[in-house]
Short mmCIF file of C-alpha atoms in Angstrom, two decimals:
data_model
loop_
_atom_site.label_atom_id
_atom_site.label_comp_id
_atom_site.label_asym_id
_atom_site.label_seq_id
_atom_site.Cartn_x
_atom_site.Cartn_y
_atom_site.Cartn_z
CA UNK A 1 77.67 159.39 1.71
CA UNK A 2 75.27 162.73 2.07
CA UNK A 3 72.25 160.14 2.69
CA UNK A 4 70.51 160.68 5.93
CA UNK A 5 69.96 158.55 8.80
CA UNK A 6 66.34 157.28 7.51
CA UNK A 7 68.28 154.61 6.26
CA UNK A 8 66.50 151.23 7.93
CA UNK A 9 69.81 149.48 8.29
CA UNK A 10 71.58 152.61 10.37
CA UNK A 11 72.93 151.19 14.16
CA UNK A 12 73.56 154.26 14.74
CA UNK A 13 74.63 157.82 13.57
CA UNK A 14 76.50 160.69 15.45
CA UNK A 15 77.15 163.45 12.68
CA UNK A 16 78.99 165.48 15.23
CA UNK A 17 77.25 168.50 14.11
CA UNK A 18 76.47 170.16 17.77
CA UNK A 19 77.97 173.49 18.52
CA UNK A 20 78.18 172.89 22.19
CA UNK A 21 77.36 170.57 25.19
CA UNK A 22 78.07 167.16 26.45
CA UNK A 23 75.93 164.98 24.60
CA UNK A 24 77.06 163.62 21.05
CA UNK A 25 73.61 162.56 19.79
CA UNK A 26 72.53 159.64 17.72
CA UNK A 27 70.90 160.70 14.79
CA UNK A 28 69.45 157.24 14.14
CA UNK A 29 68.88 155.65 17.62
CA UNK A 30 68.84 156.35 20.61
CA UNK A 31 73.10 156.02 21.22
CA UNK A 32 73.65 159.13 22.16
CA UNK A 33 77.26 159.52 23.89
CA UNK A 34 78.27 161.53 26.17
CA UNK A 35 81.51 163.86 25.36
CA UNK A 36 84.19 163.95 28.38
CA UNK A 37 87.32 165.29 28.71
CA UNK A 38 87.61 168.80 26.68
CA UNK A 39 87.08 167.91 22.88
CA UNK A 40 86.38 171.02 21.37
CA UNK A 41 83.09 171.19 18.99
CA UNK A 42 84.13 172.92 15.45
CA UNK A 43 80.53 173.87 14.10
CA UNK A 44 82.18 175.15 10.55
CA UNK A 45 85.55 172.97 10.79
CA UNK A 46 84.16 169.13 9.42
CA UNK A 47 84.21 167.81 6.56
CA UNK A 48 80.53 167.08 6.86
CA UNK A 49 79.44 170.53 8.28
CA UNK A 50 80.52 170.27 12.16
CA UNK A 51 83.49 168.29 13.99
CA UNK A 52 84.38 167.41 17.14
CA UNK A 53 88.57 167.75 17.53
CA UNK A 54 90.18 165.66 20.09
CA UNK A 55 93.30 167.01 22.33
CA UNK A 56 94.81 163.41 22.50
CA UNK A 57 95.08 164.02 26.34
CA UNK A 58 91.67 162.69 27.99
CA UNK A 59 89.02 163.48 25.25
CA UNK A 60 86.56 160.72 24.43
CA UNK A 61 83.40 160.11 23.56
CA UNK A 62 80.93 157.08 25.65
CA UNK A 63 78.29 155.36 24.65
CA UNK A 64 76.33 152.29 25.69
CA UNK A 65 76.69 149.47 23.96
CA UNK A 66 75.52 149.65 20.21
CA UNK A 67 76.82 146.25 18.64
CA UNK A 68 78.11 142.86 18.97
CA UNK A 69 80.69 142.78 15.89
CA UNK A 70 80.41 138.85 15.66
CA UNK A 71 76.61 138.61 15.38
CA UNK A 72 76.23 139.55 11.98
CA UNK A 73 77.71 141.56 9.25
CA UNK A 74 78.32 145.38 9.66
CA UNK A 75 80.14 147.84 8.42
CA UNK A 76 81.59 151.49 10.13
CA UNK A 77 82.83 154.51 8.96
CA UNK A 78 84.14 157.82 9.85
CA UNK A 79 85.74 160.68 8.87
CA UNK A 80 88.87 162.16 10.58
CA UNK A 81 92.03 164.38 10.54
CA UNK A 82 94.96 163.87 12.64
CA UNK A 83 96.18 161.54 14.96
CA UNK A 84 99.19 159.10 15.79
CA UNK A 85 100.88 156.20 16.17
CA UNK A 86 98.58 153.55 18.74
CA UNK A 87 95.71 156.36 19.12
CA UNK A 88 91.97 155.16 18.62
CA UNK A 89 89.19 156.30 16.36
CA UNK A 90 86.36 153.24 17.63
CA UNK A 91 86.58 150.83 20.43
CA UNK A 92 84.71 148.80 22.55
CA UNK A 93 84.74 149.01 26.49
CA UNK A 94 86.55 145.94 27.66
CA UNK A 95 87.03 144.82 23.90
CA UNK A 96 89.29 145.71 21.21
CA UNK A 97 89.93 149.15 19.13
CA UNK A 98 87.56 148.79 15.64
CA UNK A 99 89.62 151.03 14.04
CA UNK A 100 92.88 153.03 15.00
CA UNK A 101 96.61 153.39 13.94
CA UNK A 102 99.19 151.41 14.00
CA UNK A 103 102.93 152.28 15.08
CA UNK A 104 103.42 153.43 11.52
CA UNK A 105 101.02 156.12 10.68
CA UNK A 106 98.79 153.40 9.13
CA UNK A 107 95.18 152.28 9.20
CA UNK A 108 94.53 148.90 11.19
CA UNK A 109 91.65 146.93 13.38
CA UNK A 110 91.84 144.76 16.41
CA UNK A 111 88.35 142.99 15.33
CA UNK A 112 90.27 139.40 15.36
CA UNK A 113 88.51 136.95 13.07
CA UNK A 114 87.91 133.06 14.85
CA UNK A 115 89.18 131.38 11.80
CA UNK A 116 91.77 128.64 13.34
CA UNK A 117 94.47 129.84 11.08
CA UNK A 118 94.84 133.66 12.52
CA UNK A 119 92.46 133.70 15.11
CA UNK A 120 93.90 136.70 17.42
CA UNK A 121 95.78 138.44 14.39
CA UNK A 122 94.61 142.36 13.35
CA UNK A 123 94.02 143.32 10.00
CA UNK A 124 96.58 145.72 9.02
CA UNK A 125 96.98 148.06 6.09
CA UNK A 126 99.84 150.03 4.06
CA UNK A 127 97.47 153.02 4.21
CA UNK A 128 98.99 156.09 5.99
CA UNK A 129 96.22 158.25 7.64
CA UNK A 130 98.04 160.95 9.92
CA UNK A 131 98.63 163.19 7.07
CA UNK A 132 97.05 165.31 8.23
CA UNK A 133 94.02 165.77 5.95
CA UNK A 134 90.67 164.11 5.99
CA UNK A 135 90.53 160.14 5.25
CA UNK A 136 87.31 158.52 5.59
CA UNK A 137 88.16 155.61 6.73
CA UNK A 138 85.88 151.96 8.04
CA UNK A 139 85.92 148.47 8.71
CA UNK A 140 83.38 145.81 6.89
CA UNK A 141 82.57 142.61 8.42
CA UNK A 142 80.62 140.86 5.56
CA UNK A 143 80.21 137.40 7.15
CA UNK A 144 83.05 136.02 5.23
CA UNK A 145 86.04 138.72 5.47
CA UNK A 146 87.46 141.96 7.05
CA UNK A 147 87.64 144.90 4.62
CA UNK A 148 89.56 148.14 5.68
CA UNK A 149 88.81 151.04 3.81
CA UNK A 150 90.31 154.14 3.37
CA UNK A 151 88.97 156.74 0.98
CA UNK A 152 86.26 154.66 -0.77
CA UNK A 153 88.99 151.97 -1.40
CA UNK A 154 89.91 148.43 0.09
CA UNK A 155 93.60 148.64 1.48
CA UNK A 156 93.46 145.51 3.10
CA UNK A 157 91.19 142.13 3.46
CA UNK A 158 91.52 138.49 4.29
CA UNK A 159 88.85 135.59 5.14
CA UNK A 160 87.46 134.75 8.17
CA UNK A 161 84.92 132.60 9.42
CA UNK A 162 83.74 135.23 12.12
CA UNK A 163 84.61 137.32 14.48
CA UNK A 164 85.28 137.29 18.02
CA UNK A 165 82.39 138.23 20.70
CA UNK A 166 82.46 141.82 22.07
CA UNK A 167 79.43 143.36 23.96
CA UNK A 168 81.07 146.52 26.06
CA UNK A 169 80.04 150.11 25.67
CA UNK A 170 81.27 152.05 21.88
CA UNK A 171 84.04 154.58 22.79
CA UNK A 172 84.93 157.23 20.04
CA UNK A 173 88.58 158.72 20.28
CA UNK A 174 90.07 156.30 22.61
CA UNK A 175 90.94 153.00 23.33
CA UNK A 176 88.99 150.39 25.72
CA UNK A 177 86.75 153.30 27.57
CA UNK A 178 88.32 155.28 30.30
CA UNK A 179 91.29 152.37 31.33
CA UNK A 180 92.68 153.06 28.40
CA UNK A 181 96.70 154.01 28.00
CA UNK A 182 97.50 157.61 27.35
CA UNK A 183 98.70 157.12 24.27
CA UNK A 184 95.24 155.58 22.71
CA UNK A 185 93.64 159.20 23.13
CA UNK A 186 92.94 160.84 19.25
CA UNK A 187 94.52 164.35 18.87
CA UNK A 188 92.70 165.46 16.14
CA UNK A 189 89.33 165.52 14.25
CA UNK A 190 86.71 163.06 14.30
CA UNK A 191 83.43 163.39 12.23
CA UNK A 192 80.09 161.64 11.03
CA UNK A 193 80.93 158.52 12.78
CA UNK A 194 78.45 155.70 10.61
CA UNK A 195 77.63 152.06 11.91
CA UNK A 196 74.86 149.92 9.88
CA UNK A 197 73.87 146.26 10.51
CA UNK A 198 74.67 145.45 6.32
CA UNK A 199 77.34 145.32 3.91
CA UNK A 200 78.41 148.69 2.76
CA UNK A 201 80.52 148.90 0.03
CA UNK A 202 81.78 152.37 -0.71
#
């Protein structure tokens, strides 16, 4: 997880390590996003070196689009601390949150797979993640099934034969871009948000 973003199958790479600004910068592309609302940037307070924490009020990051989750497998990961019931850690701009919580406390996606037999259904888990400590936590599309993960272990899968078209912008700490509800914003801490174009298996 310390590798760095010379990896050739990085999408992209925000490590969330600026101390200021409003620019969260792509350390493997050029997907830089830009940070609105007032998140405040925590140089020392990541888990990887520097965070950006979220006031669950109007805080988000935006940034073009990156990926089309039914194209091909991927995988995404991030680390955070915090947040609620319904808020948003990924999402796509008129498409569906890749990762966030559900009413419970608990890790889920809205990446619906196309298979006929729960086409439209999220992917839930029994994994709580507003504890309040860090969690990394990511979704795996591996061309067959959806894979949660939380802490380097699977907490919930099933089959699918893809995955349903999305090609909006990437938002980071809410939920559908800036039309979002209220209660989709993240109030907490988001860091070294990770999206590759393979299968990564923690």
């Amino acid at each position: 997880w310390g590798q760095e973003s010379d990896d050739a199958h990085f999408i992209a790479h925000w490590k969330l390590d600026e101390t200021e600004g409003m620019f969260a910068y792509d350390s493997a592309g050029e997907n830089d996003g830009m940070v609105l609302g007032r998140p405040l940037w925590q140089p020392e307070g990541g888990q990887l070196n520097g965070a950006l924490e979220f006031d669950g009020v109007d805080g988000f990051i935006m940034a073009d689009f990156v990926t089309n989750p039914a194209e091909s497998p991927f995988s995404v990961f991030a680390w955070i601390k915090g947040g609620g019931p319904g808020q948003v850690i990924i999402s796509q701009q008129s498409g569906v949150g890749w990762l966030q919580v559900n009413a419970d406390g608990t890790l889920m996606t809205e990446l619906t797979g196309s298979d006929a037999r729960s086409a439209g259904a999220p992917l839930y888990s029994e994994t709580v993640i507003t504890d309040g400590n860090w969690h990394r936590v990511g979704f795996v599309w591996d061309g067959a099934q959806r894979i949660l993960y939380v802490d380097d272990i699977p907490v919930a899968a099933d089959e699918q034969s893809g995955l349903d078209s999305s090609t909006g912008g990437l938002t980071i700490g809410v939920g559908r871009g800036q039309g979002a509800q209220t209660s989709s914003f993240w109030s907490g801490m988001i860091d070294d948000v990770r999206i590759y174009d393979r299968v990564v298996k923690p």
